[in-house]
Structure formats: C-alpha cells, structure tokens
PDB file of C-alpha atoms in Angstrom:
ATOM      1  CA  MET M 230     121.770 148.218 135.977  1.00 39.00           C
ATOM      2  CA  LEU M 231     120.953 149.090 132.369  1.00 31.00           C
ATOM      3  CA  SER M 232     122.803 146.039 131.143  1.00 41.00           C
ATOM      4  CA  VAL M 233     120.786 143.807 133.477  1.00 36.00           C
ATOM      5  CA  LEU M 234     117.500 145.372 132.255  1.00 32.00           C
ATOM      6  CA  ALA M 235     118.615 144.954 128.648  1.00 37.00           C
ATOM      7  CA  LEU M 236     119.442 141.293 129.215  1.00 37.00           C
ATOM      8  CA  THR M 237     116.098 140.736 130.918  1.00 37.00           C
ATOM      9  CA  SER M 238     114.245 142.285 128.040  1.00 36.00           C
ATOM     10  CA  VAL M 239     116.077 140.096 125.525  1.00 34.00           C
ATOM     11  CA  VAL M 240     115.150 136.997 127.487  1.00 37.00           C
ATOM     12  CA  LEU M 241     111.528 138.024 127.765  1.00 36.00           C
ATOM     13  CA  LEU M 242     111.374 138.770 124.062  1.00 38.00           C
ATOM     14  CA  GLY M 243     112.810 135.324 123.370  1.00 45.00           C
ATOM     15  CA  ILE M 244     110.207 133.666 125.526  1.00 42.00           C
ATOM     16  CA  ALA M 245     107.475 135.704 123.954  1.00 42.00           C
ATOM     17  CA  SER M 246     108.614 134.754 120.474  1.00 44.00           C
ATOM     18  CA  GLN M 247     108.586 131.062 121.453  1.00 45.00           C
ATOM     19  CA  THR M 248     105.092 131.235 122.863  1.00 47.00           C
ATOM     20  CA  THR M 249     103.718 132.612 119.587  1.00 57.00           C
ATOM     21  CA  ALA M 250     105.524 130.126 117.272  1.00 84.00           C
ATOM     22  CA  ILE M 251     104.202 126.890 115.782  1.00 94.00           C
ATOM     23  CA  VAL M 252     106.265 123.998 114.347  1.00 96.00           C
ATOM     24  CA  VAL M 253     104.749 121.807 111.668  1.00 97.00           C
ATOM     25  CA  TYR M 254     105.915 118.231 111.128  1.00 97.00           C
ATOM     26  CA  THR M 255     105.527 115.817 108.177  1.00 97.00           C
ATOM     27  CA  SER M 256     107.426 112.820 106.863  1.00 95.00           C
ATOM     28  CA  TRP M 257     110.329 113.657 104.556  1.00 96.00           C
ATOM     29  CA  GLU M 258     109.335 111.176 101.854  1.00 97.00           C
ATOM     30  CA  ARG M 259     106.567 108.596 101.270  1.00 97.00           C
ATOM     31  CA  HIS M 260     106.629 105.627  98.858  1.00 97.00           C
ATOM     32  CA  ALA M 261     103.600 103.832  97.468  1.00 97.00           C
ATOM     33  CA  LEU M 262     102.654 101.411  94.761  1.00 97.00           C
ATOM     34  CA  VAL M 263     100.166 102.179  91.982  1.00 97.00           C
ATOM     35  CA  GLY M 264      96.582 101.528  93.078  1.00 96.00           C
ATOM     36  CA  THR M 265      97.268 101.641  96.832  1.00 97.00           C
ATOM     37  CA  ASP M 266      96.295 104.199  99.427  1.00 98.00           C
ATOM     38  CA  VAL M 267      98.891 106.350 101.174  1.00 98.00           C
ATOM     39  CA  ARG M 268      98.584 108.358 104.359  1.00 98.00           C
ATOM     40  CA  LEU M 269     100.303 111.736 104.483  1.00 98.00           C
ATOM     41  CA  SER M 270     100.843 112.679 108.138  1.00 98.00           C
ATOM     42  CA  CYS M 271     100.924 116.175 109.459  1.00 98.00           C
ATOM     43  CA  SER M 272     101.134 117.383 113.091  1.00 97.00           C
ATOM     44  CA  PHE M 273     102.324 120.459 114.875  1.00 97.00           C
ATOM     45  CA  PHE M 274     103.882 121.631 118.127  1.00 96.00           C
ATOM     46  CA  SER M 275     102.492 124.727 119.873  1.00 94.00           C
ATOM     47  CA  TRP M 276     103.053 126.355 123.245  1.00 92.00           C
ATOM     48  CA  LYS M 277      99.366 127.080 123.445  1.00 91.00           C
ATOM     49  CA  TRP M 278      96.468 124.757 124.168  1.00 93.00           C
ATOM     50  CA  THR M 279      94.810 123.357 121.062  1.00 93.00           C
ATOM     51  CA  SER M 280      92.468 126.067 119.846  1.00 93.00           C
ATOM     52  CA  PRO M 281      88.955 125.327 118.551  1.00 93.00           C
ATOM     53  CA  ASP M 282      89.987 127.619 115.710  1.00 95.00           C
ATOM     54  CA  VAL M 283      92.880 125.325 114.633  1.00 97.00           C
ATOM     55  CA  THR M 284      93.279 125.069 110.859  1.00 97.00           C
ATOM     56  CA  PHE M 285      95.122 122.744 108.433  1.00 98.00           C
ATOM     57  CA  SER M 286      95.903 123.421 104.801  1.00 98.00           C
ATOM     58  CA  TRP M 287      97.394 121.070 102.233  1.00 98.00           C
ATOM     59  CA  HIS M 288      98.874 122.172  98.889  1.00 98.00           C
ATOM     60  CA  TYR M 289     100.192 119.998  96.073  1.00 98.00           C
ATOM     61  CA  ARG M 290     102.848 120.637  93.415  1.00 97.00           C
ATOM     62  CA  SER M 291     103.304 117.907  90.824  1.00 96.00           C
ATOM     63  CA  ASP M 292     106.739 117.016  89.471  1.00 95.00           C
ATOM     64  CA  GLY M 293     107.724 119.528  86.800  1.00 90.00           C
ATOM     65  CA  ALA M 294     105.157 122.123  87.836  1.00 93.00           C
ATOM     66  CA  ARG M 295     106.168 125.581  89.017  1.00 93.00           C
ATOM     67  CA  ASP M 296     103.173 126.444  91.162  1.00 94.00           C
ATOM     68  CA  SER M 297     101.289 124.535  93.829  1.00 96.00           C
ATOM     69  CA  ILE M 298      97.512 124.189  94.109  1.00 97.00           C
ATOM     70  CA  ALA M 299      95.281 124.006  97.206  1.00 97.00           C
ATOM     71  CA  ILE M 300      93.748 120.574  97.641  1.00 98.00           C
ATOM     72  CA  PHE M 301      92.463 120.570 101.194  1.00 98.00           C
ATOM     73  CA  HIS M 302      91.530 122.932 104.043  1.00 98.00           C
ATOM     74  CA  TYR M 303      90.237 122.308 107.529  1.00 98.00           C
ATOM     75  CA  THR M 304      88.660 125.161 109.515  1.00 96.00           C
ATOM     76  CA  GLY M 305      85.869 125.632 111.983  1.00 94.00           C
ATOM     77  CA  GLY M 306      85.719 121.873 112.573  1.00 95.00           C
ATOM     78  CA  VAL M 307      84.821 121.160 108.945  1.00 97.00           C
ATOM     79  CA  PRO M 308      87.077 119.625 106.304  1.00 97.00           C
ATOM     80  CA  TYR M 309      86.936 120.979 102.774  1.00 97.00           C
ATOM     81  CA  VAL M 310      88.316 119.077  99.761  1.00 96.00           C
ATOM     82  CA  ASP M 311      88.971 120.903  96.526  1.00 94.00           C
ATOM     83  CA  ASN M 312      86.220 119.799  94.155  1.00 90.00           C
ATOM     84  CA  LYS M 313      88.134 120.554  90.971  1.00 88.00           C
ATOM     85  CA  GLY M 314      91.655 119.299  91.717  1.00 89.00           C
ATOM     86  CA  PRO M 315      93.285 115.966  90.887  1.00 93.00           C
ATOM     87  CA  PHE M 316      92.320 114.471  94.273  1.00 96.00           C
ATOM     88  CA  ARG M 317      88.707 115.644  94.469  1.00 93.00           C
ATOM     89  CA  ASP M 318      87.386 112.057  94.600  1.00 94.00           C
ATOM     90  CA  ARG M 319      90.386 110.411  96.223  1.00 97.00           C
ATOM     91  CA  LEU M 320      91.323 112.560  99.242  1.00 98.00           C
ATOM     92  CA  GLU M 321      90.001 111.822 102.717  1.00 97.00           C
ATOM     93  CA  PHE M 322      90.721 113.644 105.976  1.00 98.00           C
ATOM     94  CA  VAL M 323      91.902 111.081 108.557  1.00 98.00           C
ATOM     95  CA  GLY M 324      93.381 113.449 111.150  1.00 97.00           C
ATOM     96  CA  ASN M 325      92.279 114.389 114.636  1.00 97.00           C
ATOM     97  CA  PRO M 326      92.559 118.142 115.200  1.00 96.00           C
ATOM     98  CA  SER M 327      92.064 117.799 118.988  1.00 94.00           C
ATOM     99  CA  ARG M 328      95.286 115.803 118.967  1.00 96.00           C
ATOM    100  CA  ARG M 329      96.999 118.215 116.579  1.00 97.00           C
ATOM    101  CA  ASP M 330      96.800 115.715 113.696  1.00 98.00           C
ATOM    102  CA  GLY M 331      95.967 117.015 110.241  1.00 98.00           C
ATOM    103  CA  SER M 332      96.734 113.852 108.225  1.00 98.00           C
ATOM    104  CA  ILE M 333      95.069 113.056 104.908  1.00 98.00           C
ATOM    105  CA  LEU M 334      94.691 109.885 102.894  1.00 98.00           C
ATOM    106  CA  ILE M 335      95.232 109.781  99.156  1.00 98.00           C
ATOM    107  CA  LYS M 336      93.405 106.765  97.592  1.00 98.00           C
ATOM    108  CA  ASN M 337      94.279 104.781  94.530  1.00 97.00           C
ATOM    109  CA  VAL M 338      97.532 106.654  93.801  1.00 98.00           C
ATOM    110  CA  ASP M 339      99.016 106.756  90.348  1.00 96.00           C
ATOM    111  CA  ILE M 340     102.323 107.706  88.802  1.00 97.00           C
ATOM    112  CA  ALA M 341     100.862 111.113  87.896  1.00 96.00           C
ATOM    113  CA  ASP M 342     100.510 111.791  91.650  1.00 97.00           C
ATOM    114  CA  ASN M 343     104.267 112.055  92.123  1.00 98.00           C
ATOM    115  CA  GLY M 344     105.034 115.421  93.609  1.00 97.00           C
ATOM    116  CA  THR M 345     105.431 117.488  96.757  1.00 98.00           C
ATOM    117  CA  PHE M 346     102.654 117.921  99.305  1.00 98.00           C
ATOM    118  CA  THR M 347     102.863 120.858 101.753  1.00 98.00           C
ATOM    119  CA  CYS M 348     101.062 120.966 105.076  1.00 98.00           C
ATOM    120  CA  ASP M 349     100.475 124.200 107.045  1.00 98.00           C
ATOM    121  CA  ALA M 350      98.825 124.453 110.469  1.00 97.00           C
ATOM    122  CA  LYS M 351      97.662 127.374 112.611  1.00 96.00           C
ATOM    123  CA  ASN M 352      96.702 127.302 116.256  1.00 96.00           C
ATOM    124  CA  PRO M 353      95.623 130.812 117.161  1.00 93.00           C
ATOM    125  CA  PRO M 354      97.195 132.766 118.633  1.00 92.00           C
ATOM    126  CA  ASP M 355     100.187 130.602 117.466  1.00 91.00           C
ATOM    127  CA  ILE M 356     100.171 131.388 113.788  1.00 89.00           C
ATOM    128  CA  ALA M 357     103.823 132.168 113.024  1.00 90.00           C
ATOM    129  CA  GLY M 358     105.660 129.206 111.571  1.00 91.00           C
ATOM    130  CA  SER M 359     106.772 127.481 108.400  1.00 93.00           C
ATOM    131  CA  PRO M 360     104.832 124.796 106.542  1.00 97.00           C
ATOM    132  CA  SER M 361     106.387 121.333 106.097  1.00 98.00           C
ATOM    133  CA  ASN M 362     106.824 119.363 102.878  1.00 98.00           C
ATOM    134  CA  VAL M 363     106.575 115.603 102.089  1.00 98.00           C
ATOM    135  CA  ARG M 364     107.475 114.134  98.732  1.00 98.00           C
ATOM    136  CA  LEU M 365     105.373 111.302  97.330  1.00 98.00           C
ATOM    137  CA  LEU M 366     106.963 108.701  95.069  1.00 97.00           C
ATOM    138  CA  VAL M 367     104.656 106.229  93.365  1.00 97.00           C
ATOM    139  CA  PHE M 368     106.040 103.082  91.746  1.00 96.00           C
ATOM    140  CA  GLU M 369     104.489 100.448  89.502  1.00 93.00           C
ATOM    141  CA  ASN M 370     106.536  97.772  91.213  1.00 87.00           C
ATOM    142  CA  VAL M 371     108.782  97.560  94.227  1.00 77.00           C
ATOM    143  CA  PRO M 372     111.979  99.434  93.423  1.00 66.00           C
ATOM    144  CA  VAL M 373     114.784  97.048  92.382  1.00 61.00           C
ATOM    145  CA  GLN M 374     117.356  98.753  94.561  1.00 59.00           C
ATOM    146  CA  ALA M 375     115.172  98.399  97.684  1.00 55.00           C
ATOM    147  CA  GLY M 376     114.451  94.720  96.842  1.00 58.00           C
ATOM    148  CA  VAL M 377     118.137  93.966  96.293  1.00 62.00           C
ATOM    149  CA  ILE M 378     119.178  95.669  99.531  1.00 67.00           C
ATOM    150  CA  THR M 379     116.419  93.866 101.480  1.00 69.00           C
ATOM    151  CA  GLY M 380     117.404  90.522  99.972  1.00 74.00           C
ATOM    152  CA  ALA M 381     121.029  91.094 100.769  1.00 76.00           C
ATOM    153  CA  ILE M 382     120.328  92.003 104.366  1.00 84.00           C
ATOM    154  CA  ILE M 383     118.110  88.873 104.759  1.00 86.00           C
ATOM    155  CA  GLY M 384     120.831  86.752 103.171  1.00 86.00           C
ATOM    156  CA  VAL M 385     123.557  88.076 105.452  1.00 88.00           C
ATOM    157  CA  VAL M 386     121.402  87.568 108.580  1.00 89.00           C
ATOM    158  CA  LEU M 387     120.541  83.971 107.569  1.00 86.00           C
ATOM    159  CA  GLY M 388     124.217  83.292 106.720  1.00 88.00           C
ATOM    160  CA  LEU M 389     125.319  84.527 110.150  1.00 88.00           C
ATOM    161  CA  LEU M 390     122.688  82.396 111.921  1.00 87.00           C
ATOM    162  CA  ILE M 391     123.781  79.294 109.991  1.00 92.00           C
ATOM    163  CA  LEU M 392     127.406  80.048 110.821  1.00 89.00           C
ATOM    164  CA  ILE M 393     126.692  80.483 114.507  1.00 92.00           C
ATOM    165  CA  VAL M 394     124.694  77.217 114.616  1.00 89.00           C
ATOM    166  CA  ALA M 395     127.493  75.331 112.808  1.00 88.00           C
ATOM    167  CA  ILE M 396     130.180  76.705 115.144  1.00 91.00           C
ATOM    168  CA  TYR M 397     128.035  75.777 118.148  1.00 86.00           C
ATOM    169  CA  TYR M 398     127.621  72.129 117.108  1.00 84.00           C
ATOM    170  CA  LEU M 399     131.281  71.927 116.006  1.00 85.00           C
ATOM    171  CA  MET M 400     132.348  73.099 119.476  1.00 84.00           C
ATOM    172  CA  ARG M 401     130.062  70.580 121.140  1.00 81.00           C
ATOM    173  CA  PHE M 402     131.498  67.787 118.991  1.00 81.00           C
ATOM    174  CA  LEU M 403     135.107  68.756 119.755  1.00 83.00           C
ATOM    175  CA  VAL M 404     134.415  69.015 123.482  1.00 83.00           C
ATOM    176  CA  ALA M 405     132.672  65.635 123.516  1.00 81.00           C
ATOM    177  CA  ARG M 406     135.506  63.987 121.603  1.00 78.00           C
ATOM    178  CA  ARG M 407     138.060  65.486 123.929  1.00 77.00           C
ATOM    179  CA  VAL M 408     136.159  64.324 126.999  1.00 79.00           C
ATOM    180  CA  PHE M 409     135.845  60.820 125.499  1.00 77.00           C
ATOM    181  CA  SER M 410     139.541  60.719 124.641  1.00 79.00           C
ATOM    182  CA  LEU M 411     140.541  61.716 128.165  1.00 76.00           C
ATOM    183  CA  SER M 412     138.159  59.211 129.666  1.00 76.00           C
ATOM    184  CA  MET M 413     139.598  56.387 127.564  1.00 75.00           C
ATOM    185  CA  SER M 414     143.131  57.451 128.424  1.00 75.00           C
ATOM    186  CA  LYS M 415     142.427  57.348 132.149  1.00 69.00           C
ATOM    187  CA  HIS M 416     140.814  53.898 131.889  1.00 67.00           C
ATOM    188  CA  GLY M 417     143.767  52.640 129.931  1.00 64.00           C
ATOM    189  CA  LYS M 418     146.228  53.852 132.519  1.00 60.00           C
ATOM    190  CA  LYS M 419     144.228  52.262 135.290  1.00 58.00           C
ATOM    191  CA  GLY M 420     144.164  48.928 133.450  1.00 58.00           C
ATOM    192  CA  LYS M 421     147.857  48.952 132.902  1.00 57.00           C
ATOM    193  CA  GLY M 422     148.474  49.854 136.535  1.00 56.00           C
ATOM    194  CA  LYS M 423     146.367  46.962 137.758  1.00 55.00           C
ATOM    195  CA  GLU M 424     148.142  44.460 135.485  1.00 55.00           C
ATOM    196  CA  GLY M 425     151.519  45.689 136.666  1.00 54.00           C
ATOM    197  CA  SER M 426     150.535  45.453 140.321  1.00 55.00           C
ATOM    198  CA  GLN M 427     149.181  41.952 139.802  1.00 55.00           C
ATOM    199  CA  GLN M 428     152.409  40.873 138.178  1.00 55.00           C
ATOM    200  CA  LYS M 429     154.439  42.321 141.034  1.00 54.00           C
ATOM    201  CA  GLN M 430     152.246  40.703 143.701  1.00 55.00           C
ATOM    202  CA  LYS M 431     152.220  37.215 142.082  1.00 53.00           C
ATOM    203  CA  PRO M 432     153.015  34.700 144.932  1.00 56.00           C
ATOM    204  CA  LYS M 433     156.210  32.751 144.627  1.00 55.00           C
ATOM    205  CA  VAL M 434     155.773  28.947 144.560  1.00 51.00           C
ATOM    206  CA  PRO M 435     158.075  27.321 147.150  1.00 55.00           C
ATOM    207  CA  LEU M 436     160.483  24.719 145.869  1.00 49.00           C
ATOM    208  CA  VAL M 437     160.184  21.379 147.624  1.00 50.00           C
ATOM    209  CA  PHE M 438     163.008  18.961 147.402  1.00 48.00           C
ATOM    210  CA  ILE M 439     162.040  15.308 147.828  1.00 48.00           C
ATOM    211  CA  SER M 440     164.791  12.963 148.982  1.00 50.00           C
ATOM    212  CA  PHE M 441     164.636   9.274 148.587  1.00 47.00           C
TER     213      PHE M 441
END
C-alpha cells in the first residue's frame, strides 16, 4: 500500500512540475547581409493559458565579449527598447504576445552586430524554464561556400533532367526504328510469298500439234 502511495505521489509531483514549466524556442542560427533587416523569432510552450502578465526579455552578447546586455523587455503590454544600447534606433518589436510570440526585428545590420541573442519568456504562474539562444552571423556578401553548394546542387539537378530527357527521346527513337524495321520485314515476306505463289500458279500453255 505504501509503495502504491509513493508511486502516486511521484506521478503527481511529475505532473505538477510539468504544469509550472515553460519552454522557450528560438532559431539556432540566423544569417543576414550587411544593410538588411533580420527577424529574430522567439516563442514559448506553456501548460497554462497565455497570461496578461506574460513577459519577454532579450539580451545580447557580441562576439568576443564576456557579458551580455539587456536590449529589450516586454511587460504589462508595453515594449521597452534599451535607449543606450547598440540597437536603440534599430530594434523593433514584431511579436504577438497573445500568440506567445516575442520576436524582434533588427534593422540595418552590420558586421559589428555578430553575436548571440538570448530570449527569455515568462507566463505566470509558469516561470520556471531556460532561455534560448540564437546566433546572428552578418556577411558583406553571400558566403562562398553556400554559393558553391547551391550552384553544385542546381547543376546536378539540371544535369539529371537533361539526362532523363535524352534517355526518353533515345528510347522513343529506338522503339520507332524497331517498329519500322519489323513492319518492313513483314511487308517484304508478304511480297516474296505472293511472288512465289504466282509463279507456282502460272497456267500451263497446252501444246497443239498441227498435222498437214
């Protein structure tokens, strides 16, 4: 009996721990070109209904830096952008808290923006959970490796399509030539058969002897 009660309590504790947990999701890595805008998505899963007190927080740590800085916070239905950080004039909140979306938009990105962005969300009473990180990589031009791989994939696909089309028309040609050859062979045999039968059926001219 005690073992059953103990097992039941463990299960209930597990369920209770699930109902107070929150899971935050972001992309693993985002790429962008200099001068473009990039959206950093953030959402969460919670066992509770979306609370009117839901909050989103974004922090940023540039490459080579040890500490991160707060760049954005959403609470009480109002978004707050840090007015002293590197994104004070370039950050826009584009999320929808009612749909558990805390995404932000970084405008006119530059090489100096390379770094790790961290999103954290709270949906009271679900407040226990770990934030999620997304790494931003900004390039002046399209990475050579990505361009080479894309070109190679396109080349292989086009090559396969050309090969398939060539095989298709080759097969049609071979089939048509075979059909034509068989047709001519049959006509030839029929012609020879008719000539032979005509020679066999040629009437014999009777010999008439005239006597004087």
